[in-house]
């Protein structure tokens, strides 16, 4: 340290020291903002960030990944489990290491989850060039592959001089800690600047606390919201992920208890009420329950809490069909609050729900409405029990019976992770959430390959908790590499690997639009190019074992139950492999989803699908 109150460090060393001193605070509880760094080192970051992480390993934990996209998924899982109050950083080399971040960055930003990306970049000095792995642009010399991260980042900067980090690092932390703006943040780091020394002010390394706001509702907006709620005869709450991010589950329960307003949930919001709460209707939308979707069609006031109203939630604009339906949106982000021409409460979810409960004192929905939705809940619960039930323990299980077996094994605080395939639909309809963090579906980006690395991040955030990653064979083949990381980091995640020999979800969708399941099966191809009925001789269980997992093979319902119980008690990464039978009584979608069908075709399946499409799309409404 110099006598002038500065410290001479390289840019990368200064960045790591700075990150180690950043904190968030909400409700008086403090968290490390950047709790650790994932990394794969190569040309572009090994001499800079890599060296800095070695030097300051005592204050910045390091986690070694195997795939750059997967490292982002792990960091996102970590941040979501901790309600966005703590995040992780990800460093990569220049070139392909950096571009592999793009999908993970998009996932983080779509889902409003914080992650800090630190990709290597070309020489800012242009002293050496073209570099190995550098993209040369013929007319824009300041462009690199990292510019591909601009549209998927909530904040982006290229640190072309050491002193530029002073302002940019603070801006990056502000975005990461801001509940209304958070997402992926990218600081592209030219490799020569990473290694360049600078005299940094001591204040840059002082502990800094970023207070996470709980903005209260505007009094006038609150008055209008209460007036609308008191006038409604058939109100319906749609709980989104913002309920969880705000830790507003108890406030939502209090509102439902006091008013009797029923609650349906998006994929991100499921678990906002316990599954056995009298007002819980389960999932809503294309993958929702019959009771939730039936009430949505007749609701006169829809109260969206922390939801961005994706097309799955609104059934592509066809779900909310009451002639006089209106919307009231409580959201910390004005962009989402104004959707569907809604009245708005732009505020923190917990603060807003608490204010509504107090202002609605003495108000309750009609008893006939409560009787109606509770009867609907009972009917749906019968469908859940039927889907989970296995009358023959010696039979090959269906996918819903796999979920039923898992439902019987999980504890109150277990976490179940999924993102893509046919499992999200079954889970949204059927899963019985026992606690706020149990249901972990990444369905904003629905990224195949998310589940296994996300399980690592969740396990880091919640040590001692049983964490289950549910994947189909298609998803597994996309990204199994972080199994090695789970073994290295001693993270006892549980993998349920469902083998159904292809893309089951997209296969069904393909058939529904007349595309005849083309290109969705994992089957042998005959000499004439057609697929035969024989499945490929792949052994994914053996693959998982070769990467270091303990593997349990289950061929029947009985064996599955035993394997799941064994896996839950395991202290090492453990895989339960099960091949499923086709469901004879699969639950159909309760609401539409817009997947356009070819307008003309010589194939009859397409023409039939087009007729169904035109009938369904006629119900779309533009709420103004």
Coordinates of C-alpha atoms in Angstrom, one line a residue, residues 5-585:
X5 CA -4.2 6.0 0.3
X6 CA -3.9 3.8 -2.9
X7 CA -3.1 0.2 -3.5
X8 CA -1.2 -0.9 -6.6
X9 CA -2.8 -4.0 -8.1
X10 CA -3.6 -5.3 -11.5
X11 CA -7.1 -4.7 -12.8
X12 CA -8.1 -8.3 -12.3
X13 CA -6.8 -8.3 -8.7
X14 CA -8.6 -5.1 -8.0
X15 CA -11.9 -6.5 -9.4
X16 CA -11.7 -9.7 -7.2
X17 CA -10.9 -7.6 -4.1
X18 CA -13.8 -5.3 -4.9
X19 CA -16.3 -8.1 -5.5
X20 CA -15.3 -9.7 -2.1
X21 CA -16.4 -6.5 -0.3
X22 CA -19.9 -6.2 -1.8
X23 CA -23.0 -7.0 0.2
X24 CA -26.8 -6.8 -0.1
X25 CA -29.1 -6.1 2.8
X26 CA -32.9 -6.5 3.0
X27 CA -35.0 -6.5 6.2
X28 CA -31.8 -6.1 8.2
X29 CA -30.2 -9.3 6.9
X30 CA -26.9 -9.0 5.1
X31 CA -25.6 -11.3 2.3
X32 CA -22.5 -11.5 0.1
X33 CA -23.5 -10.1 -3.2
X34 CA -20.9 -12.1 -5.1
X35 CA -20.5 -15.2 -3.0
X36 CA -18.1 -17.1 -5.4
X37 CA -16.8 -17.4 -8.9
X38 CA -17.2 -20.2 -11.4
X39 CA -14.5 -20.4 -14.0
X40 CA -12.9 -22.3 -17.0
X41 CA -9.5 -20.9 -17.7
X42 CA -7.9 -20.5 -21.1
X43 CA -6.4 -17.9 -23.5
X44 CA -7.9 -14.6 -22.3
X45 CA -8.5 -15.0 -18.6
X46 CA -5.9 -17.4 -17.2
X47 CA -3.2 -14.8 -16.6
X48 CA -5.6 -12.1 -15.4
X49 CA -8.7 -13.3 -13.5
X50 CA -7.2 -16.7 -13.0
X51 CA -4.1 -15.3 -11.3
X52 CA -6.2 -12.9 -9.2
X53 CA -8.4 -15.8 -8.0
X54 CA -5.4 -17.7 -6.9
X55 CA -4.0 -14.7 -5.0
X56 CA -7.3 -13.9 -3.3
X57 CA -8.7 -17.4 -2.8
X58 CA -9.1 -16.7 0.9
X59 CA -11.9 -14.1 0.2
X60 CA -13.3 -15.4 -3.1
X61 CA -14.3 -19.0 -3.3
X62 CA -13.7 -20.7 -6.7
X63 CA -15.7 -23.4 -8.4
X64 CA -14.4 -25.2 -11.5
X65 CA -16.9 -25.8 -14.2
X66 CA -16.8 -28.0 -17.4
X67 CA -19.1 -26.0 -19.7
X68 CA -19.4 -22.2 -19.8
X69 CA -23.2 -22.2 -20.4
X70 CA -23.6 -24.7 -17.5
X71 CA -21.6 -22.4 -15.2
X72 CA -24.1 -19.7 -15.7
X73 CA -27.0 -22.1 -15.1
X74 CA -25.4 -23.1 -11.8
X75 CA -25.0 -19.4 -10.8
X76 CA -28.6 -18.7 -11.7
X77 CA -29.8 -21.7 -9.6
X78 CA -27.8 -20.3 -6.7
X79 CA -29.3 -16.8 -7.0
X80 CA -32.8 -18.1 -7.3
X81 CA -32.6 -20.3 -4.3
X82 CA -31.4 -17.2 -2.3
X83 CA -34.2 -15.0 -3.6
X84 CA -31.7 -12.9 -5.7
X85 CA -30.0 -11.5 -2.6
X86 CA -26.7 -13.3 -3.4
X87 CA -25.2 -14.1 -6.7
X88 CA -22.1 -15.6 -8.3
X89 CA -19.7 -14.6 -11.0
X90 CA -18.6 -16.6 -14.1
X91 CA -15.2 -16.1 -15.9
X92 CA -14.3 -17.5 -19.3
X93 CA -11.6 -17.3 -21.9
X94 CA -11.9 -15.3 -25.1
X95 CA -13.6 -16.7 -28.1
X96 CA -15.8 -19.8 -27.8
X97 CA -15.6 -19.7 -24.0
X98 CA -17.2 -16.2 -24.1
X99 CA -19.8 -17.0 -26.8
X100 CA -20.9 -20.1 -24.8
X101 CA -22.2 -17.6 -22.2
X102 CA -24.9 -16.2 -24.4
X103 CA -27.6 -18.8 -23.7
X104 CA -27.0 -18.7 -20.0
X105 CA -27.1 -14.9 -20.0
X106 CA -30.4 -14.9 -21.9
X107 CA -31.9 -17.3 -19.4
X108 CA -30.8 -15.1 -16.4
X109 CA -32.1 -11.9 -18.0
X110 CA -35.5 -13.4 -19.1
X111 CA -36.0 -14.8 -15.6
X112 CA -34.8 -11.6 -13.8
X113 CA -32.0 -13.4 -12.0
X114 CA -28.6 -11.9 -11.2
X115 CA -25.3 -13.3 -12.5
X116 CA -22.0 -11.5 -13.2
X117 CA -20.2 -12.5 -16.4
X118 CA -16.5 -11.8 -16.8
X119 CA -15.4 -13.0 -20.3
X120 CA -11.9 -12.4 -21.6
X121 CA -11.6 -10.1 -24.5
X122 CA -9.0 -9.0 -27.2
X123 CA -6.0 -6.7 -26.4
X124 CA -7.3 -3.2 -25.8
X125 CA -4.0 -1.9 -27.0
X126 CA -4.3 -3.8 -30.3
X127 CA -0.6 -4.6 -29.8
X128 CA -1.1 -8.2 -30.8
X129 CA -3.6 -9.1 -33.5
X130 CA -5.4 -10.9 -34.8
X131 CA -5.4 -13.0 -31.7
X132 CA -6.1 -16.6 -31.4
X133 CA -9.9 -17.0 -31.2
X134 CA -10.4 -13.3 -32.0
X135 CA -13.2 -12.3 -34.4
X136 CA -11.9 -9.8 -36.9
X137 CA -14.5 -7.4 -38.1
X138 CA -13.4 -5.7 -41.4
X139 CA -14.9 -2.3 -40.6
X140 CA -15.4 -2.1 -36.8
X141 CA -12.2 -2.7 -35.0
X142 CA -13.8 -2.3 -31.6
X143 CA -16.2 -5.2 -32.0
X144 CA -15.5 -8.6 -30.4
X145 CA -17.6 -11.8 -29.9
X146 CA -18.5 -10.4 -26.5
X147 CA -20.7 -7.9 -28.2
X148 CA -23.1 -10.8 -28.7
X149 CA -23.8 -10.5 -25.0
X150 CA -25.1 -7.0 -25.2
X151 CA -28.8 -7.8 -26.1
X152 CA -29.0 -10.5 -23.3
X153 CA -27.4 -8.4 -20.6
X154 CA -29.0 -5.8 -18.3
X155 CA -25.7 -4.0 -18.2
X156 CA -22.6 -4.3 -20.4
X157 CA -19.3 -2.6 -20.5
X158 CA -15.9 -3.3 -22.0
X159 CA -13.1 -2.3 -19.5
X160 CA -10.6 -0.8 -21.9
X161 CA -8.6 1.0 -19.2
X162 CA -8.0 0.1 -15.6
X163 CA -9.6 3.3 -14.2
X164 CA -12.8 2.6 -16.2
X165 CA -13.5 -0.2 -13.7
X166 CA -14.0 2.3 -10.9
X167 CA -17.3 3.6 -12.2
X168 CA -18.4 0.5 -14.2
X169 CA -18.0 -1.9 -11.2
X170 CA -20.3 0.2 -9.1
X171 CA -22.9 0.4 -11.9
X172 CA -22.7 -3.4 -12.4
X173 CA -23.4 -4.0 -8.7
X174 CA -26.3 -1.6 -8.7
X175 CA -28.0 -3.5 -11.5
X176 CA -27.3 -6.9 -9.9
X177 CA -28.9 -5.8 -6.6
X178 CA -31.8 -3.9 -8.1
X179 CA -35.0 -6.1 -7.9
X180 CA -36.6 -4.2 -10.8
X181 CA -33.6 -4.3 -13.2
X182 CA -31.5 -7.4 -12.3
X183 CA -30.4 -10.0 -14.8
X184 CA -27.1 -10.8 -16.5
X185 CA -24.4 -8.2 -16.1
X186 CA -21.3 -8.4 -18.4
X187 CA -17.9 -6.8 -17.8
X188 CA -15.8 -7.8 -20.8
X189 CA -12.2 -7.8 -19.8
X190 CA -9.5 -7.3 -22.4
X191 CA -6.7 -9.6 -21.4
X192 CA -3.9 -7.0 -21.4
X193 CA -6.0 -4.7 -19.2
X194 CA -6.6 -7.6 -16.8
X195 CA -2.8 -7.8 -16.2
X196 CA -2.2 -4.0 -16.1
X197 CA -1.4 -2.4 -12.7
X198 CA -3.0 0.8 -11.4
X199 CA -3.0 2.8 -8.2
X200 CA -6.5 2.1 -6.9
X201 CA -8.1 4.3 -4.2
X202 CA -8.5 2.4 -0.9
X203 CA -12.2 3.4 -0.8
X204 CA -12.8 1.1 -3.8
X205 CA -12.1 -1.9 -1.5
X206 CA -14.2 -0.8 1.5
X207 CA -17.2 -2.9 2.4
X208 CA -20.2 -1.6 0.5
X209 CA -23.8 -2.5 1.2
X210 CA -26.5 -2.4 -1.5
X211 CA -29.9 -2.1 0.2
X212 CA -32.6 -4.1 -1.7
X213 CA -35.7 -1.9 -1.7
X214 CA -39.2 -2.7 -0.7
X215 CA -41.0 0.2 -2.3
X216 CA -44.5 0.7 -0.9
X217 CA -47.5 1.2 -3.2
X218 CA -48.5 4.7 -4.2
X219 CA -51.5 5.7 -2.1
X220 CA -53.7 6.7 -5.1
X221 CA -52.9 3.4 -6.9
X222 CA -53.7 1.5 -3.7
X223 CA -57.1 3.3 -3.3
X224 CA -58.0 2.4 -6.9
X225 CA -56.9 -1.2 -6.4
X226 CA -59.0 -1.6 -3.3
X227 CA -62.0 -0.1 -5.0
X228 CA -61.6 -2.6 -7.9
X229 CA -61.2 -5.6 -5.5
X230 CA -64.2 -4.6 -3.5
X231 CA -66.3 -4.4 -6.6
X232 CA -65.2 -7.7 -8.1
X233 CA -67.4 -10.8 -7.7
X234 CA -65.1 -13.3 -9.2
X235 CA -61.5 -12.1 -8.5
X236 CA -58.5 -14.4 -9.2
X237 CA -54.9 -13.9 -8.1
X238 CA -52.1 -15.0 -10.5
X239 CA -49.0 -15.5 -8.5
X240 CA -45.7 -15.2 -10.3
X241 CA -42.0 -15.6 -9.5
X242 CA -42.0 -12.1 -7.9
X243 CA -43.9 -13.5 -4.9
X244 CA -40.9 -15.8 -4.2
X245 CA -38.2 -13.2 -5.0
X246 CA -39.9 -10.8 -2.5
X247 CA -40.3 -13.5 0.1
X248 CA -44.0 -12.6 0.1
X249 CA -45.5 -16.1 0.5
X250 CA -46.8 -15.3 4.0
X251 CA -48.3 -12.0 2.9
X252 CA -50.1 -13.8 0.0
X253 CA -51.4 -16.4 2.4
X254 CA -52.7 -13.7 4.7
X255 CA -54.5 -12.0 1.9
X256 CA -56.1 -15.3 0.7
X257 CA -57.1 -16.2 4.3
X258 CA -58.7 -12.8 4.9
X259 CA -60.5 -12.4 1.6
X260 CA -61.1 -15.9 0.2
X261 CA -59.6 -14.8 -3.2
X262 CA -58.3 -17.9 -5.0
X263 CA -54.7 -18.2 -6.1
X264 CA -53.4 -19.8 -9.3
X265 CA -49.7 -19.8 -10.1
X266 CA -47.4 -19.5 -13.0
X267 CA -44.5 -21.9 -13.3
X268 CA -42.2 -19.5 -11.5
X269 CA -44.8 -18.8 -8.9
X270 CA -45.9 -22.3 -8.0
X271 CA -45.5 -22.9 -4.2
X272 CA -46.5 -19.3 -3.4
X273 CA -49.3 -21.0 -1.5
X274 CA -48.9 -24.5 -0.1
X275 CA -50.7 -27.1 -2.2
X276 CA -53.1 -27.9 0.6
X277 CA -54.2 -24.3 1.2
X278 CA -58.0 -24.0 0.5
X279 CA -57.5 -21.2 -1.9
X280 CA -54.7 -22.8 -3.9
X281 CA -55.8 -23.7 -7.4
X282 CA -52.4 -24.9 -8.7
X283 CA -51.0 -24.0 -12.1
X284 CA -52.6 -21.7 -14.6
X285 CA -52.5 -21.4 -18.4
X286 CA -51.6 -24.0 -21.0
X287 CA -50.1 -26.3 -18.5
X288 CA -52.5 -25.4 -15.7
X289 CA -55.2 -27.2 -13.8
X290 CA -58.8 -27.5 -14.9
X291 CA -60.0 -25.6 -11.8
X292 CA -57.6 -22.7 -12.3
X293 CA -58.3 -22.3 -16.0
X294 CA -62.1 -22.6 -15.6
X295 CA -62.0 -19.8 -13.1
X296 CA -59.7 -17.7 -15.3
X297 CA -62.2 -17.9 -18.1
X298 CA -65.0 -16.3 -15.9
X299 CA -62.9 -14.0 -13.7
X300 CA -64.0 -10.4 -13.7
X301 CA -60.8 -9.1 -12.0
X302 CA -57.3 -10.8 -12.5
X303 CA -54.7 -9.7 -10.0
X304 CA -51.2 -10.5 -11.3
X305 CA -48.6 -10.5 -8.5
X306 CA -45.0 -10.6 -9.7
X307 CA -45.8 -12.1 -13.1
X308 CA -44.8 -11.1 -16.6
X309 CA -47.8 -12.9 -18.3
X310 CA -46.0 -15.2 -20.7
X311 CA -48.0 -16.8 -23.5
X312 CA -48.2 -20.0 -21.5
X313 CA -49.9 -18.1 -18.6
X314 CA -52.4 -16.3 -20.8
X315 CA -52.9 -19.3 -23.2
X316 CA -51.7 -17.0 -25.9
X317 CA -54.3 -14.4 -25.1
X318 CA -57.3 -16.8 -25.1
X319 CA -57.7 -17.6 -21.4
X320 CA -59.4 -14.6 -19.8
X321 CA -62.7 -14.5 -21.6
X322 CA -65.2 -12.7 -19.4
X323 CA -66.6 -9.8 -21.4
X324 CA -65.9 -7.3 -18.7
X325 CA -62.6 -8.7 -17.3
X326 CA -60.1 -6.2 -16.0
X327 CA -56.6 -6.6 -14.7
X328 CA -54.8 -5.3 -11.6
X329 CA -51.0 -5.9 -11.6
X330 CA -48.8 -5.7 -8.6
X331 CA -45.2 -5.7 -9.8
X332 CA -41.9 -4.0 -8.8
X333 CA -41.2 -3.5 -12.5
X334 CA -43.4 -0.9 -14.2
X335 CA -42.9 -2.6 -17.6
X336 CA -44.7 -5.8 -16.3
X337 CA -47.2 -3.9 -14.2
X338 CA -48.7 -2.2 -17.2
X339 CA -49.3 -5.3 -19.3
X340 CA -52.9 -6.1 -20.4
X341 CA -53.9 -2.5 -19.9
X342 CA -54.0 -3.1 -16.2
X343 CA -54.5 -0.9 -13.2
X344 CA -51.1 -0.9 -11.5
X345 CA -49.5 -1.2 -8.1
X346 CA -45.8 -0.6 -8.8
X347 CA -44.2 -1.8 -5.6
X348 CA -42.6 -4.7 -3.7
X349 CA -44.8 -7.8 -3.7
X350 CA -44.7 -8.2 0.1
X351 CA -45.3 -4.5 0.8
X352 CA -48.2 -4.4 -1.7
X353 CA -49.9 -7.6 -0.6
X354 CA -49.7 -6.5 3.1
X355 CA -51.2 -3.1 2.2
X356 CA -54.0 -4.7 0.3
X357 CA -54.9 -7.0 3.2
X358 CA -55.0 -4.1 5.6
X359 CA -57.1 -2.0 3.2
X360 CA -59.5 -4.8 2.5
X361 CA -60.3 -5.5 6.2
X362 CA -63.7 -7.1 6.4
X363 CA -64.1 -7.8 2.7
X364 CA -64.6 -11.4 1.5
X365 CA -65.6 -12.9 -1.8
X366 CA -69.1 -14.4 -2.0
X367 CA -69.4 -17.8 -0.2
X368 CA -70.9 -19.3 -3.4
X369 CA -67.6 -18.5 -5.2
X370 CA -65.5 -20.1 -2.5
X371 CA -67.8 -23.2 -2.6
X372 CA -67.3 -23.3 -6.4
X373 CA -63.5 -23.3 -6.5
X374 CA -63.1 -25.6 -3.5
X375 CA -65.3 -28.1 -5.2
X376 CA -63.1 -27.7 -8.3
X377 CA -60.0 -28.2 -6.2
X378 CA -61.5 -31.5 -4.9
X379 CA -62.2 -32.7 -8.4
X380 CA -58.7 -31.9 -9.6
X381 CA -57.1 -33.6 -6.6
X382 CA -58.9 -36.8 -7.7
X383 CA -57.2 -36.5 -11.1
X384 CA -53.8 -36.0 -9.4
X385 CA -54.3 -39.1 -7.3
X386 CA -55.3 -41.1 -10.3
X387 CA -52.2 -39.9 -12.3
X388 CA -49.9 -40.8 -9.4
X389 CA -51.5 -44.1 -8.6
X390 CA -49.8 -47.3 -9.7
X391 CA -52.1 -50.4 -9.4
X392 CA -49.3 -52.8 -10.4
X393 CA -46.0 -52.3 -8.5
X394 CA -44.4 -54.7 -10.9
X395 CA -45.2 -52.6 -14.0
X396 CA -43.0 -50.2 -15.9
X397 CA -44.0 -46.7 -14.6
X398 CA -45.5 -43.9 -16.6
X399 CA -44.0 -40.4 -16.3
X400 CA -46.7 -39.3 -14.0
X401 CA -46.2 -42.3 -11.9
X402 CA -42.5 -41.4 -11.6
X403 CA -43.7 -38.0 -10.2
X404 CA -46.1 -39.8 -7.9
X405 CA -43.2 -42.0 -6.5
X406 CA -41.1 -38.9 -6.0
X407 CA -44.0 -37.1 -4.3
X408 CA -44.2 -39.9 -1.8
X409 CA -40.4 -39.6 -1.0
X410 CA -39.6 -35.9 -0.9
X411 CA -39.5 -33.9 2.4
X412 CA -40.9 -30.6 3.1
X413 CA -37.8 -28.6 2.1
X414 CA -36.6 -30.7 -0.8
X415 CA -36.0 -28.9 -4.0
X416 CA -37.2 -30.3 -7.4
X417 CA -35.6 -28.8 -10.5
X418 CA -36.8 -29.0 -14.1
X419 CA -36.8 -26.8 -17.2
X420 CA -37.7 -28.4 -20.5
X421 CA -39.5 -31.3 -22.2
X422 CA -42.8 -32.9 -21.2
X423 CA -42.0 -32.8 -17.5
X424 CA -42.8 -29.1 -17.0
X425 CA -46.4 -29.7 -18.1
X426 CA -46.9 -32.6 -15.8
X427 CA -45.2 -30.9 -12.9
X428 CA -47.2 -27.7 -13.2
X429 CA -50.5 -29.6 -13.3
X430 CA -49.7 -32.3 -10.6
X431 CA -46.9 -31.3 -8.3
X432 CA -47.9 -30.7 -4.6
X433 CA -45.6 -27.9 -3.4
X434 CA -44.9 -28.1 0.3
X435 CA -42.6 -25.1 0.7
X436 CA -41.8 -21.9 -1.1
X437 CA -38.5 -23.1 -2.6
X438 CA -39.5 -26.7 -3.4
X439 CA -40.7 -26.2 -7.0
X440 CA -37.9 -24.8 -9.1
X441 CA -39.0 -24.7 -12.8
X442 CA -36.9 -22.6 -15.2
X443 CA -39.7 -21.9 -17.7
X444 CA -38.9 -18.3 -18.7
X445 CA -36.4 -19.6 -21.2
X446 CA -37.1 -23.3 -20.8
X447 CA -33.5 -24.2 -21.5
X448 CA -32.6 -27.8 -22.1
X449 CA -29.5 -28.6 -20.1
X450 CA -30.3 -26.3 -17.2
X451 CA -31.3 -28.8 -14.6
X452 CA -28.1 -30.6 -13.6
X453 CA -25.9 -27.4 -13.3
X454 CA -28.7 -25.5 -11.6
X455 CA -28.9 -28.3 -9.0
X456 CA -25.3 -27.7 -8.2
X457 CA -26.0 -24.0 -7.6
X458 CA -29.1 -24.8 -5.4
X459 CA -27.1 -27.3 -3.4
X460 CA -24.4 -24.7 -2.8
X461 CA -27.0 -22.3 -1.6
X462 CA -28.8 -24.8 0.5
X463 CA -26.4 -27.3 1.9
X464 CA -28.1 -30.2 3.7
X465 CA -31.1 -29.9 1.5
X466 CA -32.1 -32.8 -0.8
X467 CA -31.9 -31.3 -4.4
X468 CA -33.5 -33.3 -7.3
X469 CA -32.8 -32.6 -10.9
X470 CA -35.4 -34.2 -13.2
X471 CA -34.3 -34.7 -16.8
X472 CA -35.4 -36.6 -19.8
X473 CA -33.0 -38.3 -22.1
X474 CA -33.0 -35.4 -24.6
X475 CA -32.1 -32.9 -21.9
X476 CA -29.5 -35.1 -20.4
X477 CA -27.7 -35.5 -23.7
X478 CA -27.6 -31.7 -24.0
X479 CA -25.5 -31.1 -20.9
X480 CA -24.4 -33.8 -18.5
X481 CA -20.9 -32.5 -18.0
X482 CA -21.4 -30.9 -14.6
X483 CA -21.9 -34.3 -13.1
X484 CA -18.1 -34.2 -12.9
X485 CA -18.3 -30.9 -11.0
X486 CA -20.8 -32.3 -8.6
X487 CA -18.4 -35.1 -7.8
X488 CA -15.4 -32.8 -7.5
X489 CA -17.3 -30.3 -5.2
X490 CA -18.9 -33.1 -3.1
X491 CA -22.4 -31.9 -3.9
X492 CA -24.8 -34.8 -3.3
X493 CA -27.4 -33.8 -5.9
X494 CA -30.0 -36.4 -6.9
X495 CA -30.6 -36.9 -10.7
X496 CA -33.8 -38.6 -11.9
X497 CA -33.1 -39.6 -15.5
X498 CA -36.3 -40.5 -17.4
X499 CA -35.6 -42.5 -20.5
X500 CA -38.3 -42.2 -23.2
X501 CA -36.2 -42.4 -26.3
X502 CA -36.7 -39.0 -27.8
X503 CA -38.1 -35.5 -27.5
X504 CA -41.5 -36.5 -26.0
X505 CA -42.8 -32.9 -25.6
X506 CA -41.8 -31.7 -29.0
X507 CA -42.9 -35.0 -30.6
X508 CA -46.4 -34.5 -29.2
X509 CA -46.3 -30.8 -30.4
X510 CA -45.1 -31.9 -33.8
X511 CA -48.0 -34.3 -34.1
X512 CA -50.5 -31.7 -33.1
X513 CA -49.5 -29.3 -35.8
X514 CA -49.3 -32.0 -38.5
X515 CA -45.5 -32.4 -38.6
X516 CA -45.9 -36.1 -37.8
X517 CA -43.3 -36.2 -35.1
X518 CA -40.6 -35.7 -37.7
X519 CA -37.1 -35.6 -36.2
X520 CA -38.1 -36.1 -32.6
X521 CA -37.4 -39.8 -32.0
X522 CA -34.1 -41.5 -31.0
X523 CA -34.5 -44.4 -33.3
X524 CA -32.4 -46.3 -35.9
X525 CA -32.6 -44.9 -39.4
X526 CA -33.0 -47.3 -42.2
X527 CA -31.2 -47.2 -45.6
X528 CA -34.1 -45.3 -47.2
X529 CA -34.0 -42.6 -44.5
X530 CA -37.0 -43.7 -42.6
X531 CA -36.9 -44.4 -38.9
X532 CA -37.4 -48.0 -37.7
X533 CA -39.0 -48.9 -34.4
X534 CA -35.8 -50.0 -32.7
X535 CA -34.4 -47.6 -30.1
X536 CA -30.8 -46.6 -30.2
X537 CA -28.5 -48.8 -28.1
X538 CA -27.5 -46.0 -25.7
X539 CA -27.0 -46.5 -22.0
X540 CA -27.3 -43.1 -20.3
X541 CA -27.1 -44.7 -16.8
X542 CA -23.7 -46.1 -17.8
X543 CA -22.7 -42.7 -19.0
X544 CA -23.7 -41.0 -15.7
X545 CA -21.7 -43.7 -13.8
X546 CA -18.7 -43.1 -16.0
X547 CA -18.8 -39.4 -14.9
X548 CA -18.6 -40.4 -11.3
X549 CA -22.3 -40.7 -10.1
X550 CA -23.7 -43.6 -8.1
X551 CA -26.4 -45.0 -10.4
X552 CA -29.5 -46.9 -9.4
X553 CA -31.5 -48.6 -12.2
X554 CA -35.3 -48.9 -11.7
X555 CA -37.4 -51.0 -14.1
X556 CA -40.6 -51.2 -12.1
X557 CA -42.7 -48.9 -9.9
X558 CA -41.6 -50.9 -6.8
X559 CA -37.9 -50.6 -7.8
X560 CA -38.4 -46.9 -8.5
X561 CA -39.7 -46.2 -5.0
X562 CA -36.9 -48.0 -3.4
X563 CA -34.3 -46.3 -5.6
X564 CA -35.7 -42.8 -4.8
X565 CA -35.6 -43.5 -1.1
X566 CA -32.0 -44.7 -1.4
X567 CA -31.0 -41.6 -3.4
X568 CA -32.6 -39.2 -1.0
X569 CA -30.5 -40.6 1.9
X570 CA -27.3 -40.7 -0.3
X571 CA -24.3 -38.5 0.6
X572 CA -22.8 -38.6 -2.9
X573 CA -24.2 -37.5 -6.3
X574 CA -26.7 -40.2 -7.2
X575 CA -28.7 -41.0 -10.3
X576 CA -32.0 -42.9 -10.5
X577 CA -32.4 -44.1 -14.1
X578 CA -35.9 -45.2 -15.1
X579 CA -37.4 -46.1 -18.5
X580 CA -41.0 -45.1 -18.7
X581 CA -44.0 -46.5 -20.4
X582 CA -46.3 -44.4 -22.6
X583 CA -49.1 -42.9 -20.5
X584 CA -52.4 -44.3 -21.4
X585 CA -54.3 -41.6 -19.6

